[in-house]
């Protein structure tokens, strides 16, 4: 069965610094991978997703993630953090051709320091 | 295009009671999924409805049930509430052109349920 591990329940970065949120997955088949963001008192919003093809995926708000099969990772990055990036981020995985469900990680809360 | 709406936004109930939550998907979307979000367990999939049929189910007890109407609106019901049912319940809709886990899901703001 698939699973997702997000390293660090809280991450703090300074405004303008690199954002790196880590996600490792476990899957016995080629997975589909997702990053979602949740702002306070709101639902989740899709940032980006990897299905097939190019392993570097670009999403909204300047975020991108790279699928590394050998490392079973799908880390989320943004070159320069903005105050508005403060939110909770969720990595998710699906074994789309075996079990049509999405499994979410526990989430990482990103804090932006002025 | 209006987003996913959920009502009510906040709800307080006592143990043993039952509760019904409502979700209206984005116009044209026929798939509605429900998730439970708690600090301890994170986001957990409850079930998915597509064209009035339950297509997928997570590992929750039978106290959790749902249904979908012909206009794609969905309701979720929890009977005999327990303290541990306190959570944010999120609804998501998708067009489900392929599979649930491949389509983009659009989430509502959630209903925060507190069980006393």
Tab-separated table of C-alpha atoms in Angstrom:
chain	number	residue	atom	x	y	z
A	1	UNK	CA	0.000	0.000	0.000
A	2	UNK	CA	1.106	3.520	-0.672
A	3	UNK	CA	2.135	5.974	2.028
A	4	UNK	CA	3.526	9.483	2.299
A	5	UNK	CA	6.018	10.925	4.767
A	6	UNK	CA	6.519	14.649	5.097
A	7	UNK	CA	9.671	15.524	6.977
A	8	UNK	CA	9.075	18.319	9.454
A	9	UNK	CA	5.646	19.269	10.699
A	10	UNK	CA	6.828	22.904	10.899
A	11	UNK	CA	9.332	24.686	8.685
A	12	UNK	CA	10.408	28.312	9.073
A	13	UNK	CA	12.168	30.327	6.388
A	14	UNK	CA	12.980	33.998	6.036
A	15	UNK	CA	11.177	36.092	3.465
A	16	UNK	CA	13.163	35.909	0.232
A	17	UNK	CA	14.885	32.645	1.164
A	18	UNK	CA	14.556	29.268	-0.530
A	19	UNK	CA	11.560	27.154	0.446
A	20	UNK	CA	12.138	23.392	0.587
A	21	UNK	CA	9.415	21.071	1.839
A	22	UNK	CA	10.301	17.412	1.844
A	23	UNK	CA	8.089	14.518	0.802
A	24	UNK	CA	8.947	10.840	0.486
A	25	UNK	CA	6.493	8.262	-0.728
A	26	UNK	CA	6.118	4.539	-0.770
A	27	UNK	CA	4.448	2.880	-3.714
A	28	UNK	CA	4.737	-0.470	-5.415
A	29	UNK	CA	3.720	0.915	-8.790
A	30	UNK	CA	4.458	4.170	-10.611
A	31	UNK	CA	2.621	6.744	-8.558
A	32	UNK	CA	0.818	9.957	-9.228
A	33	UNK	CA	2.069	12.643	-6.839
A	34	UNK	CA	0.459	15.861	-5.682
A	35	UNK	CA	1.135	18.922	-3.563
A	36	UNK	CA	-1.778	20.795	-2.038
A	37	UNK	CA	-1.794	24.003	0.021
A	38	UNK	CA	-4.267	24.921	2.729
A	39	UNK	CA	-4.638	28.499	3.919
A	40	UNK	CA	-6.278	29.187	7.299
A	41	UNK	CA	-10.016	28.514	7.328
A	42	UNK	CA	-9.960	27.341	3.737
A	43	UNK	CA	-10.015	24.053	1.887
A	44	UNK	CA	-7.100	22.556	-0.008
A	45	UNK	CA	-5.905	23.933	-3.308
A	46	UNK	CA	-3.844	21.958	-5.824
A	47	UNK	CA	-0.366	23.419	-6.305
A	48	UNK	CA	0.935	20.881	-8.797
A	49	UNK	CA	0.813	17.227	-9.735
A	50	UNK	CA	3.065	14.687	-11.369
A	51	UNK	CA	1.531	12.014	-13.544
A	52	UNK	CA	3.942	10.948	-16.286
A	53	UNK	CA	6.574	12.577	-18.457
A	54	UNK	CA	8.812	15.410	-17.305
A	55	UNK	CA	9.983	14.854	-13.755
A	56	UNK	CA	10.240	18.565	-12.937
A	57	UNK	CA	6.745	19.894	-12.458
A	58	UNK	CA	5.898	23.567	-12.259
A	59	UNK	CA	2.872	24.703	-10.317
A	60	UNK	CA	1.115	27.845	-9.276
A	61	UNK	CA	2.551	30.692	-7.206
A	62	UNK	CA	6.128	29.933	-8.312
A	63	UNK	CA	6.321	26.466	-6.744
A	64	UNK	CA	7.842	23.457	-8.408
A	65	UNK	CA	8.601	19.857	-7.462
A	66	UNK	CA	10.867	17.184	-8.854
A	67	UNK	CA	9.956	13.501	-8.998
A	68	UNK	CA	13.006	11.382	-8.160
A	69	UNK	CA	12.175	7.728	-8.519
A	70	UNK	CA	15.523	6.489	-7.180
A	71	UNK	CA	15.019	8.497	-3.992
A	72	UNK	CA	11.220	7.994	-3.851
A	73	UNK	CA	10.963	11.719	-3.265
A	74	UNK	CA	8.836	14.597	-4.483
A	75	UNK	CA	10.176	17.660	-2.682
A	76	UNK	CA	8.493	21.040	-3.134
A	77	UNK	CA	10.609	24.144	-3.707
A	78	UNK	CA	10.239	27.857	-4.322
A	79	UNK	CA	13.286	30.068	-4.952
A	80	UNK	CA	12.122	33.045	-2.905
A	81	UNK	CA	9.595	32.879	-0.076
A	82	UNK	CA	6.862	35.470	0.256
A	83	UNK	CA	4.819	36.267	3.331
A	84	UNK	CA	1.720	35.058	1.512
A	85	UNK	CA	3.239	31.544	1.275
A	86	UNK	CA	2.575	30.958	4.972
A	87	UNK	CA	0.165	28.004	4.994
A	88	UNK	CA	0.015	24.250	5.472
A	89	UNK	CA	1.279	22.075	2.642
A	90	UNK	CA	0.241	18.500	1.949
A	91	UNK	CA	1.966	15.933	-0.214
A	92	UNK	CA	-0.217	13.147	-1.582
A	93	UNK	CA	0.213	9.948	-3.576
A	94	UNK	CA	-2.085	7.703	-5.538
A	95	UNK	CA	-1.610	4.281	-7.095
A	96	UNK	CA	-4.053	5.290	-9.729
A	97	UNK	CA	-4.155	2.004	-11.597
A	98	UNK	CA	-4.573	-0.204	-8.530
A	99	UNK	CA	-6.483	1.744	-5.892
A	100	UNK	CA	-8.317	4.815	-7.011
A	101	UNK	CA	-7.726	6.843	-3.836
A	102	UNK	CA	-5.355	9.561	-2.758
A	103	UNK	CA	-3.297	9.210	0.420
A	104	UNK	CA	-2.216	12.452	2.070
A	105	UNK	CA	0.810	13.143	4.227
A	106	UNK	CA	0.375	14.693	7.668
A	107	UNK	CA	1.245	18.135	6.365
A	108	UNK	CA	3.984	20.716	6.894
A	109	UNK	CA	3.174	24.147	8.226
A	110	UNK	CA	5.338	26.779	6.564
A	111	UNK	CA	6.172	29.896	8.576
A	112	UNK	CA	7.666	32.931	6.853
A	113	UNK	CA	9.901	35.137	9.003
A	114	UNK	CA	10.100	38.852	8.165
B	1	UNK	CA	-17.790	29.721	-11.722
B	2	UNK	CA	-18.775	29.241	-8.091
B	3	UNK	CA	-16.556	27.000	-6.019
B	4	UNK	CA	-17.441	24.103	-3.757
B	5	UNK	CA	-19.711	25.194	-0.946
B	6	UNK	CA	-20.245	23.443	2.359
B	7	UNK	CA	-22.885	24.064	4.984
B	8	UNK	CA	-22.866	24.680	7.819
B	9	UNK	CA	-19.348	26.013	8.381
B	10	UNK	CA	-19.409	25.326	12.107
B	11	UNK	CA	-21.386	22.850	14.149
B	12	UNK	CA	-21.454	21.884	17.819
B	13	UNK	CA	-23.081	18.633	18.877
B	14	UNK	CA	-23.063	16.392	21.923
B	15	UNK	CA	-22.093	12.738	22.151
B	16	UNK	CA	-24.741	10.361	20.898
B	17	UNK	CA	-26.373	12.852	18.563
B	18	UNK	CA	-26.297	12.614	14.798
B	19	UNK	CA	-25.280	15.234	12.271
B	20	UNK	CA	-25.758	15.894	8.564
B	21	UNK	CA	-23.310	17.945	6.529
B	22	UNK	CA	-23.982	19.274	3.054
B	23	UNK	CA	-21.762	19.850	0.031
B	24	UNK	CA	-22.576	21.516	-3.277
B	25	UNK	CA	-19.984	20.764	-5.959
B	26	UNK	CA	-18.790	22.987	-8.748
B	27	UNK	CA	-21.362	23.168	-11.506
B	28	UNK	CA	-20.862	20.277	-13.926
B	29	UNK	CA	-18.854	18.155	-11.508
B	30	UNK	CA	-20.414	14.790	-10.808
B	31	UNK	CA	-17.889	13.410	-8.329
B	32	UNK	CA	-17.965	14.406	-4.668
B	33	UNK	CA	-15.474	13.101	-2.123
B	34	UNK	CA	-15.449	13.562	1.637
B	35	UNK	CA	-12.395	13.773	3.895
B	36	UNK	CA	-11.913	14.027	7.636
B	37	UNK	CA	-9.070	16.252	8.851
B	38	UNK	CA	-7.781	16.037	12.425
B	39	UNK	CA	-4.481	17.168	13.992
B	40	UNK	CA	-3.583	13.619	14.944
B	41	UNK	CA	-4.605	11.619	11.888
B	42	UNK	CA	-4.300	14.290	9.215
B	43	UNK	CA	-6.462	14.021	6.122
B	44	UNK	CA	-8.323	10.755	5.732
B	45	UNK	CA	-10.541	9.734	2.855
B	46	UNK	CA	-14.110	8.905	3.843
B	47	UNK	CA	-15.917	8.111	0.589
B	48	UNK	CA	-16.629	9.243	-2.925
B	49	UNK	CA	-19.919	9.527	-4.766
B	50	UNK	CA	-20.271	9.698	-8.512
B	51	UNK	CA	-23.599	9.952	-10.292
B	52	UNK	CA	-25.469	9.104	-7.080
B	53	UNK	CA	-23.445	5.927	-6.476
B	54	UNK	CA	-20.764	5.341	-3.880
B	55	UNK	CA	-17.661	4.502	-5.892
B	56	UNK	CA	-14.993	4.440	-3.204
B	57	UNK	CA	-14.842	4.074	0.539
B	58	UNK	CA	-12.193	4.648	3.187
B	59	UNK	CA	-11.710	2.809	6.470
B	60	UNK	CA	-14.376	4.386	8.622
B	61	UNK	CA	-17.095	2.709	10.689
B	62	UNK	CA	-20.640	2.373	9.433
B	63	UNK	CA	-21.691	5.371	11.542
B	64	UNK	CA	-20.331	7.453	8.679
B	65	UNK	CA	-22.557	7.424	5.634
B	66	UNK	CA	-23.368	9.602	2.682
B	67	UNK	CA	-25.510	10.067	-0.334
B	68	UNK	CA	-25.615	12.058	-3.514
B	69	UNK	CA	-28.606	13.588	-5.202
B	70	UNK	CA	-29.405	13.867	-8.890
B	71	UNK	CA	-28.103	17.442	-8.938
B	72	UNK	CA	-24.734	16.126	-7.603
B	73	UNK	CA	-25.166	17.747	-4.219
B	74	UNK	CA	-23.996	15.420	-1.472
B	75	UNK	CA	-24.720	14.934	2.189
B	76	UNK	CA	-22.672	13.187	4.813
B	77	UNK	CA	-24.226	11.785	7.957
B	78	UNK	CA	-22.563	10.730	11.186
B	79	UNK	CA	-24.711	8.896	13.704
B	80	UNK	CA	-24.072	8.306	17.408
B	81	UNK	CA	-21.389	10.962	17.584
B	82	UNK	CA	-18.229	10.318	19.587
B	83	UNK	CA	-15.729	12.826	20.945
B	84	UNK	CA	-13.204	11.572	18.403
B	85	UNK	CA	-15.447	12.656	15.549
B	86	UNK	CA	-14.515	16.271	16.234
B	87	UNK	CA	-12.766	17.330	13.052
B	88	UNK	CA	-12.815	19.465	9.954
B	89	UNK	CA	-14.836	17.683	7.293
B	90	UNK	CA	-13.809	18.607	3.776
B	91	UNK	CA	-15.701	17.999	0.605
B	92	UNK	CA	-14.065	17.964	-2.817
B	93	UNK	CA	-15.539	17.808	-6.275
B	94	UNK	CA	-14.059	16.790	-9.596
B	95	UNK	CA	-15.210	16.217	-13.123
B	96	UNK	CA	-13.880	12.648	-12.910
B	97	UNK	CA	-13.013	12.452	-16.565
B	98	UNK	CA	-10.767	9.534	-15.686
B	99	UNK	CA	-10.070	8.257	-12.207
B	100	UNK	CA	-10.608	9.920	-8.856
B	101	UNK	CA	-6.920	9.855	-8.098
B	102	UNK	CA	-5.897	11.413	-11.394
B	103	UNK	CA	-8.377	14.241	-11.706
B	104	UNK	CA	-7.870	17.557	-9.992
B	105	UNK	CA	-10.073	17.814	-6.931
B	106	UNK	CA	-11.477	21.157	-5.833
B	107	UNK	CA	-12.012	21.483	-2.121
B	108	UNK	CA	-14.606	23.403	-0.172
B	109	UNK	CA	-13.758	25.373	2.993
B	110	UNK	CA	-14.958	22.567	5.240
B	111	UNK	CA	-17.360	22.121	8.118
B	112	UNK	CA	-15.789	22.235	11.555
B	113	UNK	CA	-17.620	19.786	13.816
B	114	UNK	CA	-17.106	19.904	17.558
B	115	UNK	CA	-18.504	17.073	19.658
B	116	UNK	CA	-18.914	17.808	23.371
